[in-house]
Every structure is written in C-alpha cells, then in structure tokens.
CSV table of C-alpha atoms in Angstrom, one decimal:
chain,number,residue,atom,x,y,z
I,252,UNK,CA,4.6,-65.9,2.9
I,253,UNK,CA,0.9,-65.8,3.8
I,254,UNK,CA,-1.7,-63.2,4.8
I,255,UNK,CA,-1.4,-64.6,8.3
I,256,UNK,CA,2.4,-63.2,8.8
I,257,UNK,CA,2.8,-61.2,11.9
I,258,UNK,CA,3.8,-57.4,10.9
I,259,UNK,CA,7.7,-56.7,12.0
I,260,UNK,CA,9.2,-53.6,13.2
I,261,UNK,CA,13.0,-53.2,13.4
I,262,UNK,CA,14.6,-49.6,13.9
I,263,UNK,CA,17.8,-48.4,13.8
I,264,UNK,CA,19.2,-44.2,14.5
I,265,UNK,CA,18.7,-42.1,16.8
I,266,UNK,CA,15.4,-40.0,18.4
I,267,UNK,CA,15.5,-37.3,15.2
I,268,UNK,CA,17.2,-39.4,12.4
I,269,UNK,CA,17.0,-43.2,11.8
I,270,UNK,CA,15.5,-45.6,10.0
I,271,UNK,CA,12.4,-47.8,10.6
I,272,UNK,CA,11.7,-51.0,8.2
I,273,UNK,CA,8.1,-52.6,8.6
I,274,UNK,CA,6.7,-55.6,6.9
I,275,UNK,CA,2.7,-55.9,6.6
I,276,UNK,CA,0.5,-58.1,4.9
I,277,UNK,CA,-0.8,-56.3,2.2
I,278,UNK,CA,-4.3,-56.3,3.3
I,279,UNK,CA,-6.5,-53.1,3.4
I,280,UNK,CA,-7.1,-54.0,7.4
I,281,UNK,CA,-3.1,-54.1,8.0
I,282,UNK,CA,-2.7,-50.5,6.9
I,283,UNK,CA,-3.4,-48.9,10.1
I,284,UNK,CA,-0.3,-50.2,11.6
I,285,UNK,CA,1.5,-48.8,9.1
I,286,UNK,CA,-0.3,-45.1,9.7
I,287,UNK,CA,0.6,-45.9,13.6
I,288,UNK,CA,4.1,-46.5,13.3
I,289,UNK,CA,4.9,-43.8,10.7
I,290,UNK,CA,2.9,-41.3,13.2
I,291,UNK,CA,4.9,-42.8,16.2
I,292,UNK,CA,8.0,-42.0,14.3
I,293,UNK,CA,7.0,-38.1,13.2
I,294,UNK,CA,6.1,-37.6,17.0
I,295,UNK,CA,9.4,-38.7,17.7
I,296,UNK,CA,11.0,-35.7,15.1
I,297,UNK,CA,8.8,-33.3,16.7
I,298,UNK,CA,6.9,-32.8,13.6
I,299,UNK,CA,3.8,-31.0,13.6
I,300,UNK,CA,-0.1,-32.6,13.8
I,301,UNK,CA,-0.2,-31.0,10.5
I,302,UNK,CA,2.8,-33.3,8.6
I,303,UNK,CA,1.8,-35.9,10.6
I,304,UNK,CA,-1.6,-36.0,9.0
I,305,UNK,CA,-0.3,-35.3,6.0
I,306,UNK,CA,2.1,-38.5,6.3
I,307,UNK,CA,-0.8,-40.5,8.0
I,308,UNK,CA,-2.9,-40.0,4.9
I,309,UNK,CA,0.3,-40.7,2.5
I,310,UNK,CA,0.6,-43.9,3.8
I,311,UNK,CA,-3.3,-44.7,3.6
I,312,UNK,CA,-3.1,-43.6,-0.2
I,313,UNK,CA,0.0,-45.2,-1.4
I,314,UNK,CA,-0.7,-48.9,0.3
I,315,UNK,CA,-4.2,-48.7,-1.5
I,316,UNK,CA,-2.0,-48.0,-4.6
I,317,UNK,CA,0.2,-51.3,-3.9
I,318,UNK,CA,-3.3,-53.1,-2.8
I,319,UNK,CA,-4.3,-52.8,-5.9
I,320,UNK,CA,-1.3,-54.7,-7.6
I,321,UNK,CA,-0.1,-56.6,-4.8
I,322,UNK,CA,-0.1,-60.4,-5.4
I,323,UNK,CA,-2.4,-62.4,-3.0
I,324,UNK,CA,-0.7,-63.4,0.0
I,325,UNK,CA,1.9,-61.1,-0.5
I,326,UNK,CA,3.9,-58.1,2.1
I,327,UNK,CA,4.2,-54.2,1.4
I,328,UNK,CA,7.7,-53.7,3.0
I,329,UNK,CA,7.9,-49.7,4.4
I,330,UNK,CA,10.6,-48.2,5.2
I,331,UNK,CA,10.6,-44.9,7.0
I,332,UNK,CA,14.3,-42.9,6.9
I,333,UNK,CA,14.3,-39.6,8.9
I,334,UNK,CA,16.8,-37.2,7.6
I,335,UNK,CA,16.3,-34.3,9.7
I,336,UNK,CA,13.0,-32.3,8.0
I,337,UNK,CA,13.8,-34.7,5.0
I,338,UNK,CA,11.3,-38.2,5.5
I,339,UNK,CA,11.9,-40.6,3.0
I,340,UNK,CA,9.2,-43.2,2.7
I,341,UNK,CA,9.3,-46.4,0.3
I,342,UNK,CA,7.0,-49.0,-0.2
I,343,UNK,CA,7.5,-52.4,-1.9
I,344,UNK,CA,5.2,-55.3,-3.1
I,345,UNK,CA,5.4,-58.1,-5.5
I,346,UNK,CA,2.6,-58.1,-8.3
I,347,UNK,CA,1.7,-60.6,-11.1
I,348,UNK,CA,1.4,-57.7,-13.6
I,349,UNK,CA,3.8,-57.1,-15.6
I,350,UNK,CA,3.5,-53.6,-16.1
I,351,UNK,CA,1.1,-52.0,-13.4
I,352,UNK,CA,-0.2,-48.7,-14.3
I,353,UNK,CA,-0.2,-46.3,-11.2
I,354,UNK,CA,0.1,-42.5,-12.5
I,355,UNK,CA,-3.8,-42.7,-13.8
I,356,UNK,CA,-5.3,-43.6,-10.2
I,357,UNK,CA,-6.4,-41.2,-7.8
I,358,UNK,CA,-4.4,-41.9,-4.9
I,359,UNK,CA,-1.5,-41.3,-7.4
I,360,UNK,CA,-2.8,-37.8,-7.7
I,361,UNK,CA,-3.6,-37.1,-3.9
I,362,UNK,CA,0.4,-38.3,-3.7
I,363,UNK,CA,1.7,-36.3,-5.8
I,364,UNK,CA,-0.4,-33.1,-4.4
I,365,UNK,CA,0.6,-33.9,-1.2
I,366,UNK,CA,4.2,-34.5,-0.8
I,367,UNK,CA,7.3,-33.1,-1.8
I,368,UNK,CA,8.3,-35.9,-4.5
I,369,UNK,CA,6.6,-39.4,-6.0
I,370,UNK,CA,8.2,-41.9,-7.9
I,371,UNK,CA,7.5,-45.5,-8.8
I,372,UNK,CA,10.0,-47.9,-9.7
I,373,UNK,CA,8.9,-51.1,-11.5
I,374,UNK,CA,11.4,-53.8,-11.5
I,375,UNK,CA,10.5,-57.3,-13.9
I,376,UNK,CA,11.3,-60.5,-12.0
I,377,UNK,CA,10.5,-63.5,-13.8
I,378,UNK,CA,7.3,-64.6,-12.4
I,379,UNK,CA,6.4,-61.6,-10.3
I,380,UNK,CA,7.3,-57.6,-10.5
I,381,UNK,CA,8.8,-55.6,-7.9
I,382,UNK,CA,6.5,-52.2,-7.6
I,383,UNK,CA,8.2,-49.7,-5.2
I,384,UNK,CA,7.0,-46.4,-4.5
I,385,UNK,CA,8.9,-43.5,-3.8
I,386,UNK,CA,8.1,-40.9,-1.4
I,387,UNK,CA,10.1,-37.9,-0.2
I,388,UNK,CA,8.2,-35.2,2.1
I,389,UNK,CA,9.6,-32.1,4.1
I,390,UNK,CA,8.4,-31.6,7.3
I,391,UNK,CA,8.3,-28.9,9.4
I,392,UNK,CA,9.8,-29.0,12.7
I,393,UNK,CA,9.3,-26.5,15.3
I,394,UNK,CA,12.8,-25.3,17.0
K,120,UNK,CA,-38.6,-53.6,-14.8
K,121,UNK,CA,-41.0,-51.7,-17.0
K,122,UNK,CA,-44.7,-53.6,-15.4
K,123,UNK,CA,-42.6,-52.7,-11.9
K,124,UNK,CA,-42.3,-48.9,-13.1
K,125,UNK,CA,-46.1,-49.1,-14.2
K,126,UNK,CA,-47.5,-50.8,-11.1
K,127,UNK,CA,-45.4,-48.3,-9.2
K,128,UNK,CA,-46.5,-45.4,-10.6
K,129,UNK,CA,-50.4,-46.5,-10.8
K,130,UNK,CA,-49.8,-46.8,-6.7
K,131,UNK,CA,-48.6,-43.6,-6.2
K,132,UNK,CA,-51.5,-42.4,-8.4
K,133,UNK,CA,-54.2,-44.3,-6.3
K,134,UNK,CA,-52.4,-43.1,-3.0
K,135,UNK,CA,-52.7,-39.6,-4.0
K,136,UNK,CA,-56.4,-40.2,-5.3
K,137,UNK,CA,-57.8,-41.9,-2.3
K,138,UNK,CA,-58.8,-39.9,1.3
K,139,UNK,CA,-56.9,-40.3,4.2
K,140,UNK,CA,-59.4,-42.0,5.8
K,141,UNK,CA,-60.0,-44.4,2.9
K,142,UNK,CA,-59.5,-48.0,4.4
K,143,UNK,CA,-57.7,-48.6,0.6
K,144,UNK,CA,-55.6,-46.1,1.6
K,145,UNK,CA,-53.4,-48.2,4.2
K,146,UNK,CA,-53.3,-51.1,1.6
K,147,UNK,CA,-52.1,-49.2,-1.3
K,148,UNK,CA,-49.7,-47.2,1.8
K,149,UNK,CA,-48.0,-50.9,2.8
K,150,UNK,CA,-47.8,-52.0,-0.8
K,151,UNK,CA,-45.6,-49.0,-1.8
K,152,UNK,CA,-43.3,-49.4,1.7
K,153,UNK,CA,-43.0,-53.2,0.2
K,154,UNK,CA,-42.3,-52.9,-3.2
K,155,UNK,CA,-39.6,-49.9,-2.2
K,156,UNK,CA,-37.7,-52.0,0.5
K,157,UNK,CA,-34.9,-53.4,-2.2
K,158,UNK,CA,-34.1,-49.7,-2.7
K,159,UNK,CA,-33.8,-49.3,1.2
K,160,UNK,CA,-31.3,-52.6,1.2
K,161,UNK,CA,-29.5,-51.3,-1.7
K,162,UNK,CA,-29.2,-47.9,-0.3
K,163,UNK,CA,-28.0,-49.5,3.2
K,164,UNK,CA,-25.4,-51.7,1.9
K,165,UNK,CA,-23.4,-48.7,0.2
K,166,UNK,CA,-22.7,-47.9,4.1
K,167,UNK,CA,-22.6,-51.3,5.5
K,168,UNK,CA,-18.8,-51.2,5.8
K,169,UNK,CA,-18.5,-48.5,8.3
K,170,UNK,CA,-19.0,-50.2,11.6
K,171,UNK,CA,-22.8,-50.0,11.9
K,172,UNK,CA,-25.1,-53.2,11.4
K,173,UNK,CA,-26.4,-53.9,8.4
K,174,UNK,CA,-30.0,-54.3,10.0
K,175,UNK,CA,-29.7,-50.6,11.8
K,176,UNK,CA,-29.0,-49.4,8.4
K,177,UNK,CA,-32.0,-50.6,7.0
K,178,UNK,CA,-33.9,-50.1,9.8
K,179,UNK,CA,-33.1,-46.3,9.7
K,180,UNK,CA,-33.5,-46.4,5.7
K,181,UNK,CA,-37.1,-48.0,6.5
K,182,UNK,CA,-38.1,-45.0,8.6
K,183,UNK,CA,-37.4,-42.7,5.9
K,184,UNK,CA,-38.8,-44.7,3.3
K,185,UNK,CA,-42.1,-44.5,5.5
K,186,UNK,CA,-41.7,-40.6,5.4
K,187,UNK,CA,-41.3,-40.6,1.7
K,188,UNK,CA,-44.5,-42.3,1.3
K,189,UNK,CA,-46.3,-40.5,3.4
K,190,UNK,CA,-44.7,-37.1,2.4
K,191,UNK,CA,-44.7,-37.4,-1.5
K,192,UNK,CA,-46.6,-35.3,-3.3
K,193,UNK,CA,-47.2,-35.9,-6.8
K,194,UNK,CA,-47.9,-32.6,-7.9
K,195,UNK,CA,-44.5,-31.3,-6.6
K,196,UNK,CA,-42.2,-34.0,-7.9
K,197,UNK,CA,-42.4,-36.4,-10.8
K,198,UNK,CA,-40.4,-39.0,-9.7
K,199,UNK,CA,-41.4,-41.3,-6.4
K,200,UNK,CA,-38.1,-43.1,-6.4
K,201,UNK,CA,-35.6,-40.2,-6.6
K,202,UNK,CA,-37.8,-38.7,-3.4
K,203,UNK,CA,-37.3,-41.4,-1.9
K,204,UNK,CA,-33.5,-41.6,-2.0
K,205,UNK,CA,-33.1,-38.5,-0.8
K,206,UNK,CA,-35.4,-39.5,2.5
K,207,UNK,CA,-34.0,-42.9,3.1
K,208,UNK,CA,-30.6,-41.6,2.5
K,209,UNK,CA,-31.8,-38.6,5.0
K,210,UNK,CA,-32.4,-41.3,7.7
K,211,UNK,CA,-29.4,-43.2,7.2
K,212,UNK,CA,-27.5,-40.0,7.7
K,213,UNK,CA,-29.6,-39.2,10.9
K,214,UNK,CA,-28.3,-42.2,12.5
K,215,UNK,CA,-24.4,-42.1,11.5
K,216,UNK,CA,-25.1,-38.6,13.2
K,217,UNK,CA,-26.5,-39.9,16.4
K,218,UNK,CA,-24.7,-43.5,16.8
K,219,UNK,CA,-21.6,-43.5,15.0
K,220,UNK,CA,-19.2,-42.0,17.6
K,221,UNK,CA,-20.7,-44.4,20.3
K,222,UNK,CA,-20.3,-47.4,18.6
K,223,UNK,CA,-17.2,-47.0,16.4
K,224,UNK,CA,-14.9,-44.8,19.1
K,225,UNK,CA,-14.9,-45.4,23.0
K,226,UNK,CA,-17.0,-42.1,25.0
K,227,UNK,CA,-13.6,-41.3,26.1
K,228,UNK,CA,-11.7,-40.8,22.5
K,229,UNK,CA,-14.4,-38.6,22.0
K,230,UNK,CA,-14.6,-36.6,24.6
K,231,UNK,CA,-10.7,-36.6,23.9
K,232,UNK,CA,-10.6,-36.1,20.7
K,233,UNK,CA,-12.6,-32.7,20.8
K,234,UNK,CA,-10.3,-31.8,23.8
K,235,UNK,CA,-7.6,-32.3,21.1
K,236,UNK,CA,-9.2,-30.3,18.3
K,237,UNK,CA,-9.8,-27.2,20.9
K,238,UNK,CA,-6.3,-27.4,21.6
K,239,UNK,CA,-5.3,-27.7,18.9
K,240,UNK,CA,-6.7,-24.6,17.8
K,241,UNK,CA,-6.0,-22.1,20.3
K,242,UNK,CA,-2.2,-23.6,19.9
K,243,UNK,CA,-2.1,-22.8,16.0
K,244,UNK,CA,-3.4,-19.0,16.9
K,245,UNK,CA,-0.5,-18.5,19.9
K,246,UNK,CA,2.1,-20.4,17.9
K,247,UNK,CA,1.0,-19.4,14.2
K,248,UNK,CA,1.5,-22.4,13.2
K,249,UNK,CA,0.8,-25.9,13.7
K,250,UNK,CA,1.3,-27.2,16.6
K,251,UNK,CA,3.8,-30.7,17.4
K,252,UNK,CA,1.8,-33.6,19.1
K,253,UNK,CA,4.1,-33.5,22.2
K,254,UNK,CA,2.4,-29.7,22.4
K,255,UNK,CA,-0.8,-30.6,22.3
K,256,UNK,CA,0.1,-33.5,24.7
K,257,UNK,CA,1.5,-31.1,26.7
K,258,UNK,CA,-1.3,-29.0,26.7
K,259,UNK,CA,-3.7,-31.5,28.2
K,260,UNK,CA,-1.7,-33.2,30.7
K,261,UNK,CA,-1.7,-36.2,28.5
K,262,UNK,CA,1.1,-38.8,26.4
K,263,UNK,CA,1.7,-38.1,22.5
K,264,UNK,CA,0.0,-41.8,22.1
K,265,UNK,CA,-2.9,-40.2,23.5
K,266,UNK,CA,-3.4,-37.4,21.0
K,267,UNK,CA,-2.7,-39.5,18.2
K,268,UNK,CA,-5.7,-41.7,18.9
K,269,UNK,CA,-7.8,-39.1,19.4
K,270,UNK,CA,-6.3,-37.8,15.9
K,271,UNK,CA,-7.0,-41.0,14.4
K,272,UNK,CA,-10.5,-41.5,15.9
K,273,UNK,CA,-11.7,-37.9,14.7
K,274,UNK,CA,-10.9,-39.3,11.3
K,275,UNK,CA,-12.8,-42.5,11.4
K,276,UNK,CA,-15.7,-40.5,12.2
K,277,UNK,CA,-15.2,-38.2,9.0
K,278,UNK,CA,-15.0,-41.0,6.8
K,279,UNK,CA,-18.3,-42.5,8.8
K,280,UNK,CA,-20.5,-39.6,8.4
K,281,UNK,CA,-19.2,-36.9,6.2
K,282,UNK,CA,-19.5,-38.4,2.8
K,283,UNK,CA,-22.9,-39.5,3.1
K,284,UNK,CA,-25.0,-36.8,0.5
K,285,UNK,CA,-27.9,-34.7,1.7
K,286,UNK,CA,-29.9,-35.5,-1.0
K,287,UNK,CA,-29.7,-37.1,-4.9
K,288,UNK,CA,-27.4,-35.0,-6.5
K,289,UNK,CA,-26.9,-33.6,-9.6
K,290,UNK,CA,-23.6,-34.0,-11.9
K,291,UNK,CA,-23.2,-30.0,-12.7
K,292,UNK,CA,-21.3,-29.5,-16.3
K,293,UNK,CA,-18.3,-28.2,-14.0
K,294,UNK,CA,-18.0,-31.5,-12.2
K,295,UNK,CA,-18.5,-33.3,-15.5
K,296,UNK,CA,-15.1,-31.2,-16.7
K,297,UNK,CA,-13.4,-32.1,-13.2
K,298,UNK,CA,-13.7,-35.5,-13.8
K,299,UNK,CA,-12.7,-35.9,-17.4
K,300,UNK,CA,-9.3,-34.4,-16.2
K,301,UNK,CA,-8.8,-36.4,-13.4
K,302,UNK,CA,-9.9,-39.3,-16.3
K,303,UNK,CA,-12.3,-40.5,-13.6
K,304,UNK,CA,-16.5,-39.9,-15.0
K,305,UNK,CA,-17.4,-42.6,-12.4
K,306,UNK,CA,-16.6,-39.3,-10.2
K,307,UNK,CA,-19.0,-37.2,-11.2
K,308,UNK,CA,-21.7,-37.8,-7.9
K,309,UNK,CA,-18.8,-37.9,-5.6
K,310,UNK,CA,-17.9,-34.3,-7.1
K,311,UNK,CA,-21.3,-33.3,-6.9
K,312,UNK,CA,-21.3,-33.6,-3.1
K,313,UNK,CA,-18.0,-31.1,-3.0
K,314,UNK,CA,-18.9,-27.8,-1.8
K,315,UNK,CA,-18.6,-25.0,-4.1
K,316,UNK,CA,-15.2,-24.1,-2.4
K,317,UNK,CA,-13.9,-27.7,-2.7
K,318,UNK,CA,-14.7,-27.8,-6.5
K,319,UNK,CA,-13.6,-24.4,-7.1
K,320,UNK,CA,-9.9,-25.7,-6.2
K,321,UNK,CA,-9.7,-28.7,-8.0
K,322,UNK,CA,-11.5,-26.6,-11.2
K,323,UNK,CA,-8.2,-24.4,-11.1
K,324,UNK,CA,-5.9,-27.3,-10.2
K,325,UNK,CA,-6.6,-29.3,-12.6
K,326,UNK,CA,-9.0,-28.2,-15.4
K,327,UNK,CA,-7.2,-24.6,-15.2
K,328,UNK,CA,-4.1,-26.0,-14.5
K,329,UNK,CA,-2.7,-23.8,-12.2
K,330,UNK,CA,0.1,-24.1,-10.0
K,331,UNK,CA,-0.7,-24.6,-6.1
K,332,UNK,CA,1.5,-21.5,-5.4
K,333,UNK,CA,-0.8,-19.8,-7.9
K,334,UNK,CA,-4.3,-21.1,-6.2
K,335,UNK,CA,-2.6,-19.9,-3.1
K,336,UNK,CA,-2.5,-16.5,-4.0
K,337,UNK,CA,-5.4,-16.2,-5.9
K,338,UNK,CA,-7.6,-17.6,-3.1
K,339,UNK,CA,-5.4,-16.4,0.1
K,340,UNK,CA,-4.1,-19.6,1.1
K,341,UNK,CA,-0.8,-20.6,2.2
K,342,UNK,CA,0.5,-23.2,-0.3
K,343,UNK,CA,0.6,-25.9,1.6
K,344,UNK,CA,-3.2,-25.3,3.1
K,345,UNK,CA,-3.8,-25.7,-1.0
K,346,UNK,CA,-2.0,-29.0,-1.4
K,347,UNK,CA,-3.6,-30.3,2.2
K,348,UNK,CA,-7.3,-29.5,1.3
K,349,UNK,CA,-6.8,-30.7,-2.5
K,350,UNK,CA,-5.4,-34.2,-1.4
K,351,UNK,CA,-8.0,-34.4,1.4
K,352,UNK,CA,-11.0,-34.0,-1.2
K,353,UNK,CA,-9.0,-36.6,-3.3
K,354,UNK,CA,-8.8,-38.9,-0.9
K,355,UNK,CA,-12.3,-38.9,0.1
K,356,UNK,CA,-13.8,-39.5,-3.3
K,357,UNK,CA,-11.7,-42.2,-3.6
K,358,UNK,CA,-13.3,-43.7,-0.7
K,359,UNK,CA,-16.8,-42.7,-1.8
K,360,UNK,CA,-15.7,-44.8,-5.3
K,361,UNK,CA,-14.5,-47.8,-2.8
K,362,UNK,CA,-18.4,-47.8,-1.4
K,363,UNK,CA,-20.1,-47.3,-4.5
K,364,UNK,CA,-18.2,-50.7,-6.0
C-alpha cells in the first residue's frame, strides 16, 4: 500500500439506509473526498445543511486524529452506515504506536461536543496497531 | 540578539530625533524597513499555506512594515517590534480580504455561495429550522452538488481569512484558565482572538463544567446551537496551532 493508491468507493442499501465503505490515503490533502462523499450521502437522507456540516466537520477532525498516528504510506478506511436518523461513521488506520493517546487532543474534544457518541478502539497487531474510531450522530430529517 | 535589540532601538531613537526633512532621515528610514524584513518573512510564512503566494504575502507584510515605520511613535508605545506586528499582520489581513475569494474559489462559487447563505436564511425563518440541501437546491433552481460546493467554498474562505488576529494579542487570565483545562497553554493566543461570547462558552463548558443543555438555557440557545458553536471554535484553534507549528 502506498500514498499513491487511488481512493475506492463501494456502496451498498438503498437511497435513506445503506452502507458506504471508502478507502483514502491517509494524507491531510485526501480528506476532502472523504468530507465529499459523506456530504453526498447526508444529501441523499435528506438531512439538513446543518448535520451536514456538522458531519463534514466530523470527518475533518477525526482523520486529523488518525493523521496523527497513521503509519506512513498507510489508508484510513470510512465507512458510513445510514440507519434512518442514526449515521454511524468508523474510521480505521494502522499505526506503529503501540498505544496512541487520542482523548487529550483537541479534535477529540470538538468530537465528542459535536456528535451523539465517540469511541476509540485500539487493537495490538504485532508490528502495527489497529486505531478505529467510533462515531454515532443523530440527524435530523425533515418529513 | 541583544547588539540587534540595541542597534534597533538606537534607530528608532535617531528616526524620532531627526526632521523630516533631514537627508539622515531616509537612511536611518531604509535601515529600519531592512533590519525588520525577517519579521515580515516570519510573519508571512504562518499564512503561506492558504493558497496565496508566498511573495504576495510578503509583499503585503512589506507595505505594512513601511507604515509601521513611518507611523511609530515612540512616545506612545515602547516597543517598535510589537507595533509592527500588529501593522504587517494588518496588511496581510487586508489582502486575504481583497484576493482570497478570487484566487482560492472560482467568481462563480462566490457569487453562489452567498446565493446559498441568503437562502439559506430566509429558509431557516419560514421552515424554523434548518433547511435540507435538496431545499436550498430547490430554492435556486440549482443541483444538491451545487450547494454543497458553494457550502464547502464559504468554508475555505473562513479558514483563509477569519483567523488571522487584528492585532498582537494579549493572553487574558481567563484564556490562561481555558487552556489549562483543555491541557493545551500553546492555546492561549488562539483563545485570545475568541470573542468575548466565544470564550464565555467554553469558560462554562469547560472550566465551569457545565452541561451543554445547561449553557443552553443559561444563554438562550438551543442545545445543539451550543454543541455547533463550541466544536466550531475548537476546530478553528486547532487549525490556528496547525499554522503556528
């Protein structure tokens, strides 16, 4: 895997539930896709500009989380599961630290302000760590 | 550093000494606009990663480092340098202000984008509450990708412009308290650009520790309004830290 891997989208549902998986590189330039395709998706709910700012700026924050760990060359996998209102958003990269420390950073903060629920989930591999981050937000959509 | 501080300050002593039409007067005026132009770089190159030229930047700083030399007055201020700042910095502002919708965002995102934001509001009054993208779409006669590119443009230009301070500021004991909380004292100038609303939530988030639903009714706010404008000053800093490394 190198920094110079196209970003994938494959989706699966229908127009108000589904689920969307995305690979990027995890590169601070690569994030705007991910903004773009989780907007796309809101739109396609019917949320409102509100939540999908709201989302648009949760996916800014929690890749510059995972930038911060991620291990050169390596992917943020998203995926992005619409449960009506319910959006469940997880992002996964692999890291050489062993036991990354998230809660203190700021993003962590705007996060966990922002959105319904946060969670991380660190997982020890042998050479590298799986860092995952949790996301649940309830959005409002207009009837 | 300190025969730099010396030689500096003997300048600024001789400028204000001789008349303005002294022919000393322009030699000791280009000598201070030299020695000062490695504060202009520095001060350009915390913006240089926001879509302007480098050389615009210090261009634009140059301009206000000429003010500040020709503007300083050493019986109102003590310190040359900290004047100076707030000028150059002035200029730099000036021209975010003026070029950085043309270059960064095509004329007609912008023209969009404040077709979106006026729509956007008149929607939230007749809807109360916040309009869906297809709406606003709807509204203008134009597709959902539209909007959200004029949504996303009207943020770049936030990001661009807004942060940039006014002036050198001044790390209040309140912002001081802010930051050990958030365990971030590298914040303290970022919070000392808030406005007094903006630091008056995040004092009762989190050095009062009060719930959001708590700052909404104290402040008359809807909660989420609270948790929106909190995570949006958050997220700004943390780009103002991003520019400061």
């Amino acid at each position: 895997m190198t920094a110079s891997f196209e970003p994938t989208i494959s989706t699966a549902g229908s127009s108000t539930s589904g689920l969307i998986t995305l690979h990027i590189p995890a590169t601070p330039a690569h994030t705007s896709i991910a903004r773009s395709a989780v907007a796309a998706t809101l739109v396609q709910v019917g949320a409102t500009v509100d939540d999908v700012e709201d989302l648009r700026l949760a996916i800014s924050e929690a890749c510059a989380l995972l930038l911060e760990h991620a291990a050169e060359s390596e992917l943020i996998e998203i995926t992005l599961d619409c449960q009506g209102a319910d959006i469940y958003l997880s992002l996964t990269t692999k890291t050489t630290n062993p036991a990354p420390e998230l809660t203190a950073s700021l993003s962590w903060t705007v996060l966990t302000t922002l959105l319904t629920s946060v969670e991380s989930v660190v997982v020890r591999n042998d050479e590298l760590t799986s860092l995952t981050l949790a996301l649940k937000h309830r959005v409002q959509i207009p009837r | 550093m300190e025969s730099t501080y010396q030689a500096e300050r003997d300048l600024i002593a001789e400028y204000a000494r001789l008349d303005a039409d002294d022919p000393a007067r322009s030699k000791v005026r280009e000598a201070l606009i030299v020695i000062h132009q490695p504060l202009v770089r520095h001060l350009a190159q915390r913006y240089a990663n926001r879509g302007e030229p480098l050389d615009d930047l210090i261009q634009a700083g140059s301009i206000g480092l000429i003010n500040a030399v020709d503007r300083f007055d050493p019986a109102q201020s003590d310190s040359f340098t900290s004047f100076a700042m707030a000028t150059i910095l002035g200029e730099i502002r000036k021209h975010f202000r003026e070029t950085a919708w043309s270059i960064k965002v095509p004329r007609r995102l912008q023209e969009l984008s404040r077709e979106v934001n006026q729509v956007r509001g008149s929607l939230e009054q007749s809807l109360r509450r916040s309009p869906t993208v297809a709406e606003i779409a709807q509204a203008l006669d134009r597709t959902t990708e539209d909007v959200l590119d004029a949504l996303e443009a009207a943020q770049a230009y936030r990001l661009s412009s807004l942060d940039i301070p006014e002036q050198p500021l001044e790390v209040s004991e309140q912002d001081r308290s802010i930051a050990a909380v958030l365990n971030r004292g590298e914040l303290g100038p970022a919070l000392a650009s808030l406005t007094q609303r903006d630091r008056e939530l995040l004092t009762l988030r989190f050095v009062e520790e009060k719930s959001q639903a708590q700052i909404a009714e104290l402040l008359s706010m809807e909660q989420s309004q609270v948790s929106r404008q909190i995570a949006r000053i958050l997220s700004r800093m943390r780009d103002q830290l991003l520019d400061n490394h």
